[in-house]
Short mmCIF file of C-alpha atoms in Angstrom, two decimals:
data_model
loop_
_atom_site.label_atom_id
_atom_site.label_comp_id
_atom_site.label_asym_id
_atom_site.label_seq_id
_atom_site.Cartn_x
_atom_site.Cartn_y
_atom_site.Cartn_z
CA MET A 1 31.28 -28.61 -32.54
CA LYS A 2 28.99 -30.98 -30.74
CA ASN A 3 30.96 -30.89 -27.50
CA LEU A 4 30.48 -27.16 -27.11
CA ALA A 5 26.81 -27.65 -26.32
CA VAL A 6 27.53 -29.99 -23.38
CA ARG A 7 27.42 -28.16 -20.11
CA GLY A 8 25.38 -30.31 -17.79
CA PHE A 9 22.15 -32.28 -18.02
CA ARG A 10 20.01 -29.67 -16.27
CA HIS A 11 20.99 -26.88 -18.68
CA ARG A 12 20.48 -29.05 -21.75
CA LYS A 13 17.12 -30.34 -20.50
CA LYS A 14 15.94 -26.82 -19.67
CA GLY A 15 16.90 -25.58 -23.13
CA PHE A 16 15.20 -28.53 -24.80
CA VAL A 17 11.92 -28.02 -22.92
CA PHE A 18 11.94 -24.29 -23.69
CA ASP A 19 12.56 -25.00 -27.39
CA ILE A 20 9.69 -27.47 -27.50
CA LEU A 21 7.28 -24.98 -25.89
CA GLN A 22 8.30 -22.28 -28.36
CA GLY A 23 8.00 -24.74 -31.23
CA MET A 24 4.49 -25.73 -30.17
CA ILE A 25 3.41 -22.07 -30.07
CA LEU A 26 4.94 -21.55 -33.52
CA VAL A 27 3.16 -24.58 -34.94
CA LEU A 28 -0.18 -23.53 -33.45
CA GLY A 29 0.27 -20.07 -34.92
CA PHE A 30 1.10 -21.42 -38.38
CA SER A 31 -1.84 -23.82 -38.22
CA TRP A 32 -4.23 -20.95 -37.59
CA LEU A 33 -2.63 -18.47 -40.01
CA PHE A 34 -2.06 -20.77 -42.98
CA TYR A 35 -4.84 -23.34 -42.59
CA ASP A 36 -7.43 -21.96 -40.16
CA SER A 37 -7.43 -25.37 -38.54
CA PHE A 38 -5.64 -26.69 -35.51
CA PHE A 39 -5.78 -30.16 -37.06
CA ALA A 40 -2.90 -28.92 -39.24
CA VAL A 41 -0.71 -29.30 -36.16
CA LEU A 42 -0.35 -32.97 -37.09
CA PHE A 43 1.03 -31.97 -40.48
CA LEU A 44 3.27 -29.22 -39.08
CA PHE A 45 4.53 -31.22 -36.12
CA PRO A 46 8.05 -31.72 -37.66
CA LEU A 47 8.51 -27.94 -37.39
CA ILE A 48 8.92 -28.38 -33.63
CA TRP A 49 12.03 -30.47 -34.23
CA PHE A 50 13.21 -27.94 -36.83
CA TRP A 51 12.80 -25.09 -34.33
CA HIS A 52 14.66 -27.02 -31.63
CA ARG A 53 17.54 -27.66 -34.03
CA GLU A 54 17.73 -23.96 -34.93
CA CYS A 55 17.74 -22.91 -31.27
CA ALA A 56 20.32 -25.55 -30.31
CA GLU A 57 22.57 -24.43 -33.16
CA ALA A 58 22.30 -20.79 -32.05
CA ARG A 59 23.19 -21.74 -28.46
CA SER A 60 26.12 -23.84 -29.66
CA ARG A 61 27.43 -20.97 -31.80
CA LYS A 62 27.11 -18.55 -28.86
CA GLN A 63 28.92 -20.96 -26.55
CA GLN A 64 31.69 -21.43 -29.10
CA GLU A 65 32.19 -17.67 -29.43
CA GLN A 66 32.31 -17.30 -25.65
CA PHE A 67 34.73 -20.20 -25.37
CA GLN A 68 37.08 -18.67 -27.96
CA LYS A 69 36.97 -15.29 -26.21
CA MET A 70 37.70 -16.83 -22.81
CA PHE A 71 40.46 -19.02 -24.24
CA ARG A 72 42.22 -15.99 -25.71
CA GLU A 73 41.94 -14.09 -22.41
CA TRP A 74 43.20 -17.15 -20.55
CA ILE A 75 46.40 -17.51 -22.55
CA LEU A 76 47.07 -13.77 -22.08
CA LEU A 77 46.65 -14.23 -18.31
CA LEU A 78 48.83 -17.34 -18.49
CA SER A 79 51.53 -15.32 -20.24
CA SER A 80 51.36 -12.63 -17.54
CA SER A 81 51.68 -15.23 -14.78
CA LEU A 82 54.70 -16.82 -16.46
CA SER A 83 56.30 -13.39 -16.89
CA ALA A 84 55.79 -12.80 -13.15
CA GLY A 85 57.91 -15.87 -12.40
CA TYR A 86 55.27 -18.54 -11.78
CA SER A 87 55.93 -22.09 -12.88
CA VAL A 88 53.70 -23.49 -15.61
CA GLU A 89 51.66 -25.48 -13.10
CA ASN A 90 51.18 -22.52 -10.74
CA ALA A 91 50.47 -20.20 -13.67
CA PHE A 92 47.50 -22.40 -14.57
CA GLY A 93 46.00 -21.87 -11.12
CA GLN A 94 46.71 -18.14 -11.05
CA SER A 95 45.23 -17.62 -14.52
CA LEU A 96 42.08 -19.51 -13.48
CA HIS A 97 41.59 -17.17 -10.52
CA GLU A 98 42.04 -14.07 -12.68
CA LEU A 99 39.83 -15.43 -15.45
CA HIS A 100 37.05 -16.03 -12.93
CA LEU A 101 37.26 -12.37 -11.92
CA MET A 102 36.87 -11.35 -15.57
CA PHE A 103 33.94 -13.72 -16.17
CA PRO A 104 32.10 -14.06 -12.84
CA ARG A 105 29.13 -15.74 -14.53
CA GLY A 106 31.29 -18.68 -15.47
CA GLY A 107 31.62 -20.50 -18.75
CA LEU A 108 32.92 -23.61 -20.45
CA MET A 109 36.55 -22.50 -20.30
CA LEU A 110 36.39 -21.95 -16.54
CA ASP A 111 34.84 -25.39 -16.07
CA GLU A 112 37.55 -26.98 -18.18
CA LEU A 113 40.32 -25.14 -16.33
CA ARG A 114 39.01 -26.41 -13.01
CA ASN A 115 39.03 -29.95 -14.38
CA MET A 116 42.56 -29.45 -15.71
CA LEU A 117 43.80 -28.26 -12.31
CA ALA A 118 42.17 -31.23 -10.61
CA LYS A 119 43.98 -33.57 -13.00
CA ALA A 120 47.24 -31.65 -12.54
CA GLU A 121 47.10 -32.47 -8.84
CA ASN A 122 47.29 -36.13 -9.89
CA ASN A 123 50.61 -35.36 -11.65
CA GLN A 124 49.18 -35.12 -15.15
CA SER A 125 51.43 -32.95 -17.30
CA PRO A 126 50.25 -29.59 -18.72
CA GLU A 127 50.95 -30.86 -22.25
CA SER A 128 48.58 -33.80 -21.89
CA LEU A 129 45.94 -31.56 -20.30
CA LEU A 130 46.06 -29.18 -23.28
CA GLU A 131 45.95 -32.11 -25.71
CA GLU A 132 42.79 -33.38 -24.00
CA LEU A 133 41.30 -29.89 -24.22
CA ALA A 134 42.11 -29.71 -27.94
CA GLU A 135 40.57 -33.14 -28.49
CA LYS A 136 37.38 -32.18 -26.68
CA TYR A 137 37.10 -28.77 -28.35
CA PRO A 138 38.65 -29.18 -31.81
CA LEU A 139 38.94 -25.48 -32.59
CA GLU A 140 41.90 -24.44 -34.70
CA GLU A 141 43.36 -22.05 -32.12
CA VAL A 142 43.10 -24.59 -29.30
CA GLN A 143 44.72 -27.35 -31.35
CA SER A 144 47.50 -25.04 -32.56
CA PHE A 145 48.23 -23.81 -29.05
CA ALA A 146 48.35 -27.34 -27.63
CA GLU A 147 50.70 -28.49 -30.39
CA VAL A 148 53.04 -25.49 -30.11
CA PHE A 149 53.01 -25.67 -26.32
CA ARG A 150 54.01 -29.33 -26.39
CA THR A 151 56.80 -28.62 -28.89
CA ALA A 152 58.14 -25.70 -26.83
CA ARG A 153 58.16 -27.77 -23.64
CA SER A 154 59.95 -30.72 -25.25
CA SER A 155 62.53 -28.57 -27.05
CA GLY A 156 63.14 -26.15 -24.19
CA GLY A 157 61.85 -23.13 -26.11
CA SER A 158 60.38 -19.99 -24.58
CA ILE A 159 56.83 -20.88 -23.58
CA ASN A 160 56.06 -17.27 -22.77
CA THR A 161 56.99 -16.19 -26.32
CA VAL A 162 54.86 -18.98 -27.76
CA ILE A 163 51.87 -17.90 -25.70
CA ARG A 164 52.26 -14.25 -26.69
CA ASN A 165 52.48 -15.10 -30.39
CA THR A 166 49.42 -17.35 -30.17
CA ALA A 167 47.44 -14.68 -28.35
CA SER A 168 48.45 -12.09 -30.94
CA LYS A 169 47.27 -14.29 -33.84
CA MET A 170 44.00 -15.05 -32.09
CA ALA A 171 43.47 -11.35 -31.42
CA GLY A 172 43.91 -10.62 -35.13
CA VAL A 173 41.36 -13.25 -36.13
CA MET A 174 38.85 -12.09 -33.52
CA ASP A 175 39.27 -8.43 -34.52
CA THR A 176 38.68 -9.35 -38.17
CA LYS A 177 35.59 -11.31 -37.22
CA ARG A 178 34.31 -8.39 -35.15
CA GLU A 179 34.77 -6.01 -38.10
CA ILE A 180 32.85 -8.35 -40.39
CA GLU A 181 30.05 -8.68 -37.83
CA THR A 182 29.86 -4.87 -37.62
CA MET A 183 29.60 -4.56 -41.40
CA LEU A 184 26.93 -7.26 -41.55
CA SER A 185 24.94 -6.08 -38.52
CA ALA A 186 22.55 -4.00 -40.65
CA LYS A 187 22.00 -6.95 -43.03
CA VAL A 188 21.36 -9.29 -40.12
CA TYR A 189 18.78 -6.86 -38.73
CA GLU A 190 17.13 -6.61 -42.15
CA GLN A 191 17.07 -10.38 -42.44
CA LYS A 192 15.28 -10.70 -39.08
CA ILE A 193 12.71 -8.10 -40.12
CA MET A 194 12.11 -9.79 -43.48
CA THR A 195 11.67 -13.10 -41.67
CA VAL A 196 8.87 -11.72 -39.50
CA MET A 197 7.15 -9.53 -42.11
CA PRO A 198 5.33 -12.21 -44.21
CA ALA A 199 3.72 -13.75 -41.14
CA ALA A 200 2.98 -10.30 -39.73
CA VAL A 201 1.27 -9.18 -42.96
CA LEU A 202 -0.77 -12.39 -43.08
CA LEU A 203 -1.78 -11.89 -39.45
CA TYR A 204 -2.79 -8.29 -40.15
CA ILE A 205 -4.98 -9.34 -43.08
CA ARG A 206 -6.43 -12.23 -41.11
CA ILE A 207 -7.47 -9.99 -38.24
CA GLY A 208 -8.45 -6.88 -40.20
CA SER A 209 -9.95 -8.33 -43.38
CA GLY A 210 -10.40 -12.02 -42.85
CA GLU A 211 -12.93 -12.34 -45.68
CA PHE A 212 -10.14 -11.91 -48.23
CA LEU A 213 -8.59 -15.18 -47.08
CA GLU A 214 -11.74 -17.30 -46.84
CA GLY A 215 -11.16 -18.79 -50.29
CA LEU A 216 -7.80 -20.17 -49.17
CA TYR A 217 -9.17 -22.20 -46.26
CA HIS A 218 -11.01 -25.51 -46.04
CA ASN A 219 -10.67 -26.50 -49.70
CA PRO A 220 -8.03 -28.56 -51.54
CA ALA A 221 -6.84 -25.72 -53.79
CA GLY A 222 -6.48 -23.31 -50.89
CA VAL A 223 -4.64 -25.86 -48.78
CA GLY A 224 -2.22 -26.49 -51.65
CA ILE A 225 -1.57 -22.78 -52.19
CA MET A 226 -1.03 -22.10 -48.48
CA THR A 227 1.27 -25.12 -48.20
CA LEU A 228 3.33 -23.78 -51.10
CA CYS A 229 3.45 -20.36 -49.41
CA LEU A 230 4.56 -21.88 -46.13
CA CYS A 231 7.31 -23.93 -47.80
CA THR A 232 8.51 -20.83 -49.67
CA TYR A 233 8.49 -18.88 -46.41
CA LEU A 234 10.64 -21.48 -44.62
CA ALA A 235 13.01 -21.78 -47.59
CA ALA A 236 13.44 -18.00 -47.67
CA TYR A 237 14.22 -18.03 -43.94
CA LEU A 238 16.95 -20.64 -44.38
CA LEU A 239 18.41 -18.86 -47.39
CA GLY A 240 18.45 -15.50 -45.61
CA LYS A 241 20.06 -17.03 -42.55
CA ARG A 242 22.81 -18.63 -44.60
CA MET A 243 23.52 -15.38 -46.46
CA VAL A 244 24.38 -13.49 -43.26
CA GLN A 245 26.47 -16.25 -41.67
CA PHE A 246 30.22 -16.50 -42.13
CA GLU A 247 33.19 -18.47 -40.90
CA ILE A 248 36.81 -17.36 -40.50
#
């Protein structure tokens, strides 16, 4: 879902700089905790890229979830506008106004709707606008809606019925996903705690009883052991993260 992360150069640049600063702090902390030497930053430098990738993936996932939620609300608003007697073109504009009231902070879907309305003023058909949206955001629900909408328009079917059915299916999927997230919430919390605990314990020992760790610093055997510990720590983080992620 690479397109979901695109929202403007300033936002992407700001996120990138913030990730790099966080990554540098993380690398400095690991250098001190695991090696007692800031020269280890040169060895741990790739972790900055790793941290940026993790943060970018989290932002992309959050944007995708918001986009799916706003898309579902939009087609419900579109259905209401059509039921009130608006034409398809006018229903697009009315649903944009109502969606903005529901999400005053904005979002990708609002941006895309504004672009769609601007193109509609140049006599671009609603079908082609939805096809472009599905091509840019290749989510299953968006692609299915665009395809069914095009078929209903060409065959003269009830667009309002199509929209209601699509919204109902999307609601079912989102409700199922919400139930799974609720069931996994405790496990996700545990995974976050277990991710922090090894570093926290090492920090506690380092500050409170640093003499116990002196044999692990500034000698080849100690460096090898601490490197193995760090690799195990990162591998456990990735494994734990994958275990609490799911796709529907």
